[in-house]
Structures are given as C-alpha cells and as structure tokens.
Amino acid sequence: MNKQSFSTNKPQVGIVMGSDSDLEVMAEAAKILDELGVTSETLILSTHRAPRETAKYAQNAKTRGIKVIIAGAGGAAALPGSIASLTSVPVIGVPVKTKSLEGLDSLLSIVQMPPGVPVATVGISGAKNAGILAGQIIGVSDPKISKRIIEYKEKIKKEVLAKNLKVKNIGWEKYLKEGK
Amino acid sequence: MNKQSFSTNKPQVGIVMGSDSDLEVMAEAAKILDELGVTSETLILSTHRAPRETAKYAQNAKTRGIKVIIAGAGGAAALPGSIASLTSVPVIGVPVKTKSLEGLDSLLSIVQMPPGVPVATVGISGAKNAGILAGQIIGVSDPKISKRIIEYKEKIKKEVLAKNLKVKNIGWEKYLKEGK
Amino acid sequence: MNKQSFSTNKPQVGIVMGSDSDLEVMAEAAKILDELGVTSETLILSTHRAPRETAKYAQNAKTRGIKVIIAGAGGAAALPGSIASLTSVPVIGVPVKTKSLEGLDSLLSIVQMPPGVPVATVGISGAKNAGILAGQIIGVSDPKISKRIIEYKEKIKKEVLAKNLKVKNIGWEKYLKEGK
Amino acid sequence: MNKQSFSTNKPQVGIVMGSDSDLEVMAEAAKILDELGVTSETLILSTHRAPRETAKYAQNAKTRGIKVIIAGAGGAAALPGSIASLTSVPVIGVPVKTKSLEGLDSLLSIVQMPPGVPVATVGISGAKNAGILAGQIIGVSDPKISKRIIEYKEKIKKEVLAKNLKVKNIGWEKYLKEGK
Amino acid sequence: MNKQSFSTNKPQVGIVMGSDSDLEVMAEAAKILDELGVTSETLILSTHRAPRETAKYAQNAKTRGIKVIIAGAGGAAALPGSIASLTSVPVIGVPVKTKSLEGLDSLLSIVQMPPGVPVATVGISGAKNAGILAGQIIGVSDPKISKRIIEYKEKIKKEVLAKNLKVKNIGWEKYLKEGK
Amino acid sequence: MNKQSFSTNKPQVGIVMGSDSDLEVMAEAAKILDELGVTSETLILSTHRAPRETAKYAQNAKTRGIKVIIAGAGGAAALPGSIASLTSVPVIGVPVKTKSLEGLDSLLSIVQMPPGVPVATVGISGAKNAGILAGQIIGVSDPKISKRIIEYKEKIKKEVLAKNLKVKNIGWEKYLKEGK
Amino acid sequence: MNKQSFSTNKPQVGIVMGSDSDLEVMAEAAKILDELGVTSETLILSTHRAPRETAKYAQNAKTRGIKVIIAGAGGAAALPGSIASLTSVPVIGVPVKTKSLEGLDSLLSIVQMPPGVPVATVGISGAKNAGILAGQIIGVSDPKISKRIIEYKEKIKKEVLAKNLKVKNIGWEKYLKEGK
Amino acid sequence: MNKQSFSTNKPQVGIVMGSDSDLEVMAEAAKILDELGVTSETLILSTHRAPRETAKYAQNAKTRGIKVIIAGAGGAAALPGSIASLTSVPVIGVPVKTKSLEGLDSLLSIVQMPPGVPVATVGISGAKNAGILAGQIIGVSDPKISKRIIEYKEKIKKEVLAKNLKVKNIGWEKYLKEGK
C-alpha cells in the first residue's frame, strides 16, 4: 500500500466513531478504503457526549463532498442512526463489540431503525466490511473504484484457493503445525 | 380521577414518544402522574424523523420548568439517550415492545448508555412505572408528592392483601372461576 | 402513486426473495422505490432451492444495469450473502421474521458476514428501509433521486410534527380514542 | 478531587451492594458523586443473606436524609427491587456483570419490575452513570448540583472534541500507536 | 379427585404467588398436590408490593408446620429468593411467563441465586412440576407420599404407552384427525 | 401419493416423539418419507416418562432393521440424545417449538451433545427436513432412494422457478392479491 | 472442617456428574454437604456415554438409602432429567458452564423438564447451592440438619455484616486497596 | 493410530471449512474419521469468497465417490447450506465458535435451513461429533465401520467408568489434585 495515502485530500467517506476506544476496530475501515483508492477522513464524535458537533458534521457532510458515512459505536449505539437522521447520504453502521453482551446490544441498537431512516449495518466489529461496502456504493457510479472492488474480491478468492492448495499438498497436520 | 386533570398547566414532566403507535403504552405514564398530582405534557417527537425539533425540545425543557422527561421508543430506541445528551434534567427511558425480538432491542438500546449520559430505564413497556419514578424524583424535594407516592404504595399493598384474603376465604378454585 | 409505475422498464434495483411467503414483507421495498422514482424488478429465487439460477442472476446483474440488489430471506438466510459473493454491486439484506426465534436467526445469518463480502443489513422485516437505502445509494450519483430522498425525509418529519400538534391540541385521551 | 471528600458527613446518597466483590464496580458511583459534590455512604448489604438488615436500611433511609439510593447486584439481583419496595426514595439499580450470561441475568432481574415499584436501571456495571443520575435527581431541586452536572457534561464534551482534534492533527495511525 | 380436598387442614406446602394474574398457572401446583394427598394453602403475596407481610409469612412458615414453599412470580421475580432468604424450609421457584421476553426474565431472576440461598427452580410456568417436586421432598421422610409419587410416575408412563399403542394401531393419520 | 403407503412394512426409519402434542409437527417426517419411498414407523415414547421402554426401543432398533431414527421433542429435549446413546444408528433430532422461549430450549438441548454421541439436528420444528435427511442417509447406499432425493430437489427448484416466472409475468401486486 | 469427613459412610446424597471436567465445579456440593454434616458419595456417570450404568444407579439409589441426588452436566445436559425419570427421590440439577453459550444451553436443558418429571434446578455452576438445597430437603425431617442450615445462614449473614462494618470503618478506598 | 493414515486414498468424506482459522477445530473430524477407518479429504473453500469453486466441489462430490460432506463455518455460516443445495449427499454442518456471540450466530445460520435442504447440524465447534456422525452414516451400509462405531462407543463408556472407579477409590479431593 502506497504510504502517500489517498485519505488526505477531499475525503469521499467520513469514518466517525463514538470513542477513541473504538479506533482500533474502526481503523480497519480506513485501511481498506485506502487500499481501494477511496479517500476518507476519521473523526471521534459522540451523539451522547457531543450532540451538537455530531449533528453539525452530519448536516454538512454532503455539501462537503462526503458520499458515504461510516459510523461505529458500542452499547446503546445511537451514533449511526442519529447521523442518518440528518443527512441523505447513505450511512453504514458498525456495531462495536462491548465488554458485556458480546456486541448484541450494539448490533440491535444500530440495525433496528424505524421506517424512514435506514442504517446499512455490517457485522459486529466489521469495520473492514464497512469500508468495502462504502467502496461498492461509490463504485456504483465510479467504474475505477468498482474495478478495484472486483480486483479485491479476486485477491481474497486467490488467497482462499492458495490455502486450499497448500492444505492439499502438505496435509492438514503439517498445515496446523506451520500455522503455529 | 378528577377529569379536570392536573396535566394542562405548566407541566413538570414531559412525556415524549417516538411514534403515535407508542401512545397506548405511554398513556399509562400520563395517567399515573395525573393520579399522583404531577402535571405533564405529552409529545410525539422522533430522534430519527424529526431530529432538530427533538433537540430543541430537550434543550429548552429545563428553562420551561420541566423537571423530569419520560421518553419511550421501540427498536433502535435512540430517543431517550439523545434527549439525555442535551439536558441536565433526569431522563427516564421506556423500552416499548416491538413486533420482533420481544422488546429486547428496545431495552438494550436504551439502558446500555455510555459513561456520562445515563438514562433511568424501566421495564419493557413499563410506562406506569416511569410515571411513578418521575413522581418519586419530584418527591425528593416536594413533600406533597412524596406523600402521594407513599399513599399509592400503601394502596397497591392493600390491593394485594385484599386479594390474598379473598383467595383465603373463597379458595383458589372459586377465585379462578370468578375471575373469568 | 401513478399506476404506470416506474418499475417496469430497465430496472435499477433487483428485489430478490427466497420464497413467495416473503413477498408481503418485501413488497414494501418495491412500493417505496416506486415512490422514489427508482425502477426495480422483483424475483423469487433461492440459494438453497435454486442455487444455479440465483448465482446466474447475481453474476449478470451488473451488466444488466442493476445498481443495487435487495435480498430478503428468513431462517438460515443465505440469499443476501451468496448474491454478494458473486457481484460487486452493493447488496442490501432484509432479515425476514420467521415463525420461531423472532427473526434473530435471519438477522444473524445475514449481518455476520466474513471479511471481504459485506451485506448492508437493515432491521428485521425492514424492507421499506431497504428500499430507501437503495435510493440513497443511487442518489450518491443521481441528484434527482437524492432530492427525492430529502423530500421523503421532509415528508415523514412533517407527519411526526402533525401528529405532535394533534396530540397537543386534542390531548392524548381523545387521540387514543380516535385512533381506534 | 479534594481529598477532604464530600462523602463523610450526612450522606445524600446511599450506595448499597450485595457483595464486596461488587465494590470495584460500585466505587465508580462513589467517585463521581464525590466529584459532583454529592455526599454518599457505601454499604455492603444483601437481600438474600442479610434480609432484615437490608430492610431496616431501606425503611430508615428517608428519615436519615437519604435522597437517592443506588443499589448494585449481580445474578438474581433482588437488592434494588427489594429496597425500592420499602422506601419512597428513588432507587437506581446497577446490574453487575456476572461470571456467566454476561450480566443479562442481572439486568433483567433489576429492570423488569412489576407495576408500582420502579427501579431506575442503568447499563451493565454502569455505576458511574448511576452516580451521575443520582446527581441529576438531586439537581432537580439543588441548582448547585445541577450546575455541576452541566459542567461535567461540558467537560466530557471537551474531552471528545480534544480527541477528535488530535486524530485530525496527527492522523489515526499515529493516534493508535501513541495510545499503546 | 375427591372434592373433600386434602388442602383444607394444616397445610404442608405453601403456594405463594406475586399476583392473582399468576393464579391460573399456579393452580396446577395446588391440583397435583391435592392429587398426591399433600395438604397446601394458596396465598397472593408480593416482595415488591407487600414486603413486610411476605417476610412475615416466610419467617413463620416453618413453625406453622410448612415443610416446603412453592413461590411463583414473573419478570424481576424476587419472590422465591426473598422468601428463601428468610426460612430454612426448601423453596421451589416457578418462573411465570410474562408478556415480553417469553419468561426468560422470570427464569433468570429466580434461578441465578447467590451462594448460600438456593431456590429449587422448575421450568417456565412449570407449576405442576413444582407440586410434584414438593411431593418428592415430603416423600423423603413420608413413605405414603413417596408411594403416591411412584404411582403417579407409573400412571403417566402408562398414558404415554397407551398413546404409543394407539398410534401403532390406528396409524398417525387417523390419530391426528381424531385429536382434532 | 399412493394411499397404499410405504410405511406399513418393515420400517427403515423410526420416527419417535416425546408426546402426542408433537405429532402434528412430526407427521411431516412421515409424509415426506412416504413420498420418497422410504418405509417408516411412528412411535410416542419419552425419555422422561417411559425411560425403560424408550431405551429398549433404541437398543433393538438396529437388529429390527431400522437404519435411521428421527426423534422429536420440546423443552429439555433429552429424547434424541438418550436414543443416540443406546444405538450406533444415526439419530436425527427435531427440536419442537414450545410455548415459551420459541424453541431455543429445544434446539440447545438437542444440538449441544457431548463428544462421542452426535445427534444430527435440523431446524426448529423442521420434521420435513428430518425426513429428507433420513432419505439422503439411506440414499448413500440405496441408489433408488438417492435418485428420488435428486428428483425431489428438482421438483422444489421447479416450484421456485415457476413462482419466479409468475411474479415476473403478473407483477408482485397481482401476485400478492391472488395469494390471498 | 473435620478431615474425618462425613462423606465416607452410608451416603445420604449422591453427587453425579457427566464428566470429570465438571469435578472442580461439583466438588463445591461435596464440600458444603460435609460442612453441613450430610454424608455424600461422588460419581462420574453419563447419560450419553454410559447410559445403562447411569440408569442402574438411578434405579437403585432409593433402596441404597440415597435421599437426594445432585446431578451436574453441561451443554445438552440430559443427566439430571434422565436420573429423575428413574427414581422418586428429588433430583437437583446443576447446569455447568460450558465453553460456548455461557451455560445458557446447560440451564435450559435441565430446567425445562416436561410435566411429571421435575428437576430442582440451581444457578449456572451453582453446585454449592445444590448442596445447601440438599441439606434443606433432608432437614425437612431431620432437625439436626435443619439446625445446621440455620446456623450456616446465620454465618453468611454475619460475614456480610462484618464486611459492611469494615467498609464503614475504613472506607471503600482502603477496603478496595486491601482487597488486592 | 497408524501413521499410514486412512485419509490419503479415495476419500469417502469431504471435510470443508470456510477459513484456515477453522482448521484447528475441524481437524478433530479428520482425526476421528481416521481412527474409525474412514478415508477423508480436507479442503479450505468459502461460499462467500470462492463461490464458484465451492459450487463445483459440491456438484462433483458424489461422482467422485464422496458419501458424506462435513462443512464447518462461523458467523453468517452459509457454507454447509450452500453445499447442501448442490448435492444429494448428506451434509453435516459444524457451527464454529466466533469472536462475538459465542457461536450462536454460526449455529442459527446452519441449523435453521428451509424445507427441502437439510443440514445435519452438530454442536458448536463439535467437529469430532461430525466425524462420528459421518462414520455412523457410512456404517448404515458398511458393517465394518458400524462395528468400529460400536467399539468406539464402548471405549468412551469404559473411560467414563474408569474415571468413576478412580474417583470412588481415591476420593474427589485427591482426584482433583492429581488432575492439576
């Protein structure tokens, strides 16, 4: 990955999270977007602790050129929904796993939105998939990004098939030992 | 209950809900507050569908004299938490039972708030208890309301004991039949 | 809504479901897309019962001009993920509520995708939101649709505020009675 | 925080827990109350192991000047509800996470109270929020405490915004590294 | 069953429930105890609404000759545990199914007792089994009751085998039709 | 389906259930086996109420020519596992949906077997699939049955495709109306 | 505790477990029974791996003088129920926590017994409580044991009150530090 | 176990998994099949990342002589079902425990298959049982394998009884210490 990262200028995707304790999880979205050639910006905001600033970000995102917002939060995870309520840009929600309840609270708080205000929810702590989904959405009208998605999918397919070949060639016993 | 209800003038409690489909549940809060002599107002607002108006209500509540806010919502129930983020007034959350997941989604979305922004959560569809809790909170500094809480608790105790006496006197078989 | 619906020519969105028992739920996606002026097609396919035909549909969707696929299924709901594995087009998953487990099985089967293959999951039986989300995705590059999304959000806001005004004017007791 | 802590004289809040194994969690309530200038006392009682002493504490709390009781317990967590049954003072329940079931048992045992006897429940192991909520309740009639709540909310907002600024300035990669 | 029921004099088993809405479920315990020849009394008490009376009942049960207490409650079901905390008599808990959460809240509130104070929990709404278990406990030292338990088990075995024979003889198609 | 059903002579599959209340669900297994040309017998047995007779059935099944046993039960559903512990014949478990907990109890009681004694578990109330699975197992060595499985799968595929064609031809609006 | 333990001669309680991996948990039952002066025997049996031997144990328990059986198992935990089906002696079930699902599977497999065959279930991994419950059951007819139960309850009450006094005297800060 | 393992030539069982991170769990199936004398092959495939190759494997399995397929996957675990949709060979599903939700997502994604396409599901991470079940299925028509199953069951019974004897002889205290 080129260290002159795509993410510095005019971001296409906003990656927002409720706390810096979510950063390790949410960084996966920034990384994969970079790999796909999609520019992004990363913010720590909070519906519950900085509601006005969060609202302002959501309201201005579209005119600032943001095409997709990825929002991650844990527990009573209101961030993705409250951003979605203030913009027409698609919002992807990442339910971050919490200390209790295994992330089920985060998931239900994000996915069960009322009619009218969808959040495109990915799996628990699935920030990488959020980044790929943002790429797919941008790819709907940007053939260059769409092509990179196809290449990425091809790459992960090859990785699976290479592993399959290796387990066939050396046997699972050796594979398991080497993996350690 | 006196039909010249307490709830018309200068409300002390705001009862807010995300949808008029929650009104049948949430009306229990209004009723019990009326019975306790606490004035209230009832609103249909929505973090997700009318975010600015909801924010405005939360921000102005205290200066309007509101002492406690009761907020009920179902599913990804962001209403109580988003109100709590914009006021220093105690917010009581009522997780309304939804069509799927038996209200577990509503409960977790409301109770699992991040540090700094509590929501005083009651049981699923427990609007009556939300009203009583609001009365208890106001009763901390209002001996008249506190007395009514004590009388109310006395009343429900007597109801239980009267039922106990009845089952003792007529036996459970007869009690069951009469109940039908 | 004009009966010469948008949904007949060159569809932009494919709405796929695993069984015709899901049609009542999934029709909500078709209706709202129609209202937003997004063309769609509706199919009954099944990863488990017609795997080859489903795969063929997914593989050809993009070249046929499909920009977003909405896939709904219940239980061990493999349809959204298996379509997502065969296309670079964004796939929105609708977990349909089933007879047992309240749709939790459908939700987890759809949302918990492995890294590399996201499904944009909406709430249980949330087909309407799937339609709106598809509109938002198309709206990223189509200002006409984006404008309709904004108008739609404005409309539902006004509905909430109208209800709020009504409850204020006539009181919750009368509102509840009229609602019946 | 002034080491001549507020918590020694005439307590306004009683912090009660079922076992000293809950003390590490529950101490967060004592700390934040101290920070907010609310006096408190800390007790280890148990509905199940010392029922009479617990009942006595609940019955006398109000006349001793206690305005709010915070009760934390895990598993079949009867403590908050049983205290609530014996006082008109608002009771805040803290479901403490247990070794099995991730605290879901504690949460449901506390929040699902019958009509008439509410417990103001906070999130799993959310003792800090219990303390803040107690402060908000006392703040309803004590403007000094209410002001401290507002200052506290302002403080945590600034912390979020400072983190946001930092991640903007140094980038998430560096932020993540520094955090370790 | 002889209408001069065993349950009138000197009860051996106390059947206590938190609300008369539990009576239909809990009556199954009274019926089967009657069938087993164990005397019982039925009470409506409530840890949360009539705590002192409930405590008094628990404390006096043993000296009144009660050998086993069956306690049924729903939601945050504190009744069985709070009775168990005040007596050395074995307490059987019946988690009554509630309107939300399918009785999972009742079950966890009753079964997850802390070390030192067990409640012998039966299945959700399993009052009949509570009665049989009470019979088995009394049967430990009362051979007459123990013999009735054995006869009862023999009876239900014969019922199963009779149904098995019938399905063998007439086939499942006819069996299903007749059952309707 | 020929009324001279396959199920009368020398059964290849034993269909066992814990109660005749399970018969309506379990009959689906008998029906599909009949359609596949696999002979079966239907029994009402119970690990908990007729343990010795159930054990005897399991122990003798293989020498009586039974190749697969299908066992359905609800709640603490011990039947499939206890049969599996007494025979080397593959046992298919059907978790029958119960009045509380939506069949989750039945599912976990059947599927979570200890190492050494597997039960081939199908979905909640999935007796039809249990029958098909039994057919597939017998089809491993019986090409005639294996062929019928392939034909059956072909049939259900055609049904899906026919529905797909119909929805394409008449549109979903008309399809929905006709379905009512 | 006297090292000439009560548990060697003529056992009154049988403690049975499905695997020696359950022994660390189940030993708590043996210890407390010893402390209460109730003799016990400890066995490793398994409904699923040694069904005939387990059945034999259950059938002979009563005539061998066993008054209560404690059975612990994890996962699809059939042991308590299958023993209960073969004896009229009360059976106490201990759901042992497993590697996945936090013991919820064990709990539901044990507690949700069908009508006619109760298992007295205690909390997850609650073997100590199983022992105390066995003591309470024997205490119904053995005043010596009943007295020891009362003494034990008094002891744990005193422990709670001593801790409460300590936290009062030294303050929670010091208590927490000393505890480490 | 003979190091000239059975698993090299003409495999009877295909063991397929979605990721090499599942290999440590799934290897248990390969080991036990080897012990039972059933040949197997091990593959890393993925419905979501290598859909065409997975489909090809499923379609050709039967003509290549595969009699049973064991498929393991975690999260939205579509692999077992998607293989089952493309073959008439019995498919055994192994829900692999994931980082969040304790494997409940994997279990529901695999077991809740729609009518027509069963997957024989074993417990969470229960690969050993999947291997034994595959042996039992092959044993339906192969008396040599069936005999080995019986011998295996006899072996694990003896292990349980040996442990039981040991705990009887040396007592649980010593047994526990030695085990450490």
Coordinates of C-alpha atoms in Angstrom, one line a residue, chain F residues 11-153:
Chain F
P11 CA -39.7 -49.9 8.5
Q12 CA -36.3 -48.4 7.6
V13 CA -36.8 -45.3 9.7
G14 CA -38.2 -44.9 13.2
I15 CA -40.0 -41.7 14.0
V16 CA -40.2 -41.2 17.7
M17 CA -41.6 -38.3 19.6
G18 CA -41.9 -37.4 23.3
S19 CA -45.6 -36.5 23.3
D20 CA -48.6 -36.8 21.1
S21 CA -48.7 -33.0 21.1
D22 CA -45.6 -33.2 18.9
L23 CA -47.5 -35.4 16.3
E24 CA -48.7 -32.6 14.1
V25 CA -45.1 -31.4 13.6
M26 CA -43.6 -34.8 13.4
A27 CA -46.1 -36.1 10.8
E28 CA -44.2 -34.1 8.3
A29 CA -41.3 -36.5 8.5
A30 CA -43.6 -39.5 7.9
K31 CA -45.3 -37.8 4.9
I32 CA -42.1 -36.9 3.1
L33 CA -40.5 -40.3 3.8
D34 CA -43.6 -41.8 2.3
E35 CA -43.2 -39.6 -0.7
L36 CA -39.5 -40.6 -1.1
G37 CA -40.5 -44.3 -0.9
V38 CA -38.8 -44.9 2.5
T39 CA -40.8 -47.1 4.9
S40 CA -41.2 -45.8 8.5
E41 CA -42.9 -46.4 11.8
T42 CA -44.2 -43.8 14.2
L43 CA -43.9 -44.0 18.0
I44 CA -44.8 -42.0 21.0
L45 CA -42.1 -42.6 23.6
S46 CA -40.5 -40.5 26.3
T47 CA -37.1 -40.5 27.9
H48 CA -38.6 -38.8 30.9
R49 CA -41.9 -40.6 31.3
A50 CA -41.2 -44.0 29.9
P51 CA -37.4 -44.4 30.1
R52 CA -37.1 -48.2 30.1
E53 CA -39.4 -48.6 27.0
T54 CA -37.5 -45.9 25.2
A55 CA -34.2 -47.5 26.0
K56 CA -35.5 -50.8 24.8
Y57 CA -36.6 -49.4 21.5
A58 CA -33.2 -47.7 20.9
Q59 CA -31.3 -50.9 21.8
N60 CA -33.3 -53.1 19.5
A61 CA -33.7 -50.7 16.6
K62 CA -30.7 -51.8 14.6
T63 CA -31.4 -55.6 14.8
R64 CA -35.0 -54.8 13.8
G65 CA -33.7 -53.3 10.5
I66 CA -34.1 -49.6 11.4
K67 CA -31.4 -47.6 9.5
V68 CA -32.1 -44.1 10.8
I69 CA -34.1 -42.8 13.9
I70 CA -35.8 -39.4 13.8
A71 CA -36.5 -38.2 17.3
G72 CA -38.5 -35.0 18.1
A73 CA -39.0 -33.4 21.4
G74 CA -39.5 -30.0 23.0
G75 CA -38.2 -28.1 26.1
A76 CA -35.5 -30.1 27.9
A77 CA -35.5 -32.3 24.9
A78 CA -33.5 -35.4 26.0
L79 CA -35.1 -37.9 23.7
P80 CA -32.8 -37.7 20.7
G81 CA -29.7 -37.8 22.8
S82 CA -30.8 -40.6 25.0
I83 CA -31.7 -42.7 22.0
A84 CA -28.4 -41.9 20.4
S85 CA -26.6 -43.1 23.5
L86 CA -28.0 -46.6 23.0
T87 CA -27.6 -47.3 19.3
S88 CA -25.0 -47.0 16.6
V89 CA -27.7 -46.0 14.1
P90 CA -27.6 -42.3 13.1
V91 CA -30.2 -40.3 15.1
I92 CA -31.8 -37.1 13.6
G93 CA -33.1 -34.6 16.2
V94 CA -36.1 -32.4 15.7
P95 CA -36.3 -29.5 18.2
V96 CA -40.1 -28.9 18.6
K97 CA -41.1 -25.3 19.3
T98 CA -42.5 -24.9 22.8
K99 CA -44.9 -22.5 24.4
S100 CA -42.1 -20.3 25.9
L101 CA -38.6 -19.5 24.6
E102 CA -39.6 -20.0 20.9
G103 CA -37.9 -23.5 20.7
L104 CA -34.5 -22.2 21.6
D105 CA -34.5 -24.5 24.7
S106 CA -35.4 -27.5 22.5
L107 CA -32.7 -26.6 20.0
L108 CA -29.9 -26.2 22.5
S109 CA -31.0 -29.4 24.4
I110 CA -30.6 -31.4 21.3
V111 CA -27.7 -30.0 19.3
Q112 CA -25.1 -29.4 22.1
M113 CA -24.3 -33.1 22.6
P114 CA -21.0 -34.1 24.3
P115 CA -18.1 -35.6 22.3
G116 CA -18.8 -39.2 21.3
V117 CA -22.6 -39.1 20.9
P118 CA -23.7 -36.8 18.0
V119 CA -27.3 -36.0 17.1
A120 CA -27.9 -34.8 13.6
T121 CA -30.0 -31.7 14.4
V122 CA -32.4 -30.0 12.0
G123 CA -34.1 -26.6 12.4
I124 CA -36.9 -25.8 14.9
S125 CA -40.0 -27.9 14.1
G126 CA -38.1 -29.0 10.9
A127 CA -39.5 -32.5 10.7
K128 CA -39.8 -32.4 7.0
N129 CA -36.1 -31.8 6.7
A130 CA -35.5 -34.6 9.1
G131 CA -37.4 -36.9 6.7
I132 CA -35.4 -35.7 3.7
L133 CA -32.1 -36.1 5.6
A134 CA -33.1 -39.7 6.6
G135 CA -33.7 -40.3 2.9
Q136 CA -30.3 -38.8 2.0
I137 CA -28.6 -41.1 4.6
I138 CA -30.3 -44.2 3.2
G139 CA -29.6 -43.0 -0.3
V140 CA -25.8 -43.2 0.4
S141 CA -26.1 -46.9 -0.3
D142 CA -29.5 -47.1 -2.0
P143 CA -29.4 -45.6 -5.5
K144 CA -33.1 -45.8 -5.9
I145 CA -33.7 -43.5 -2.9
S146 CA -30.8 -41.3 -3.8
K147 CA -32.5 -40.8 -7.2
R148 CA -35.7 -39.8 -5.5
I149 CA -33.9 -37.2 -3.5
I150 CA -32.5 -35.7 -6.7
E151 CA -36.0 -35.7 -8.2
Y152 CA -37.4 -34.1 -5.1
K153 CA -34.8 -31.4 -5.1

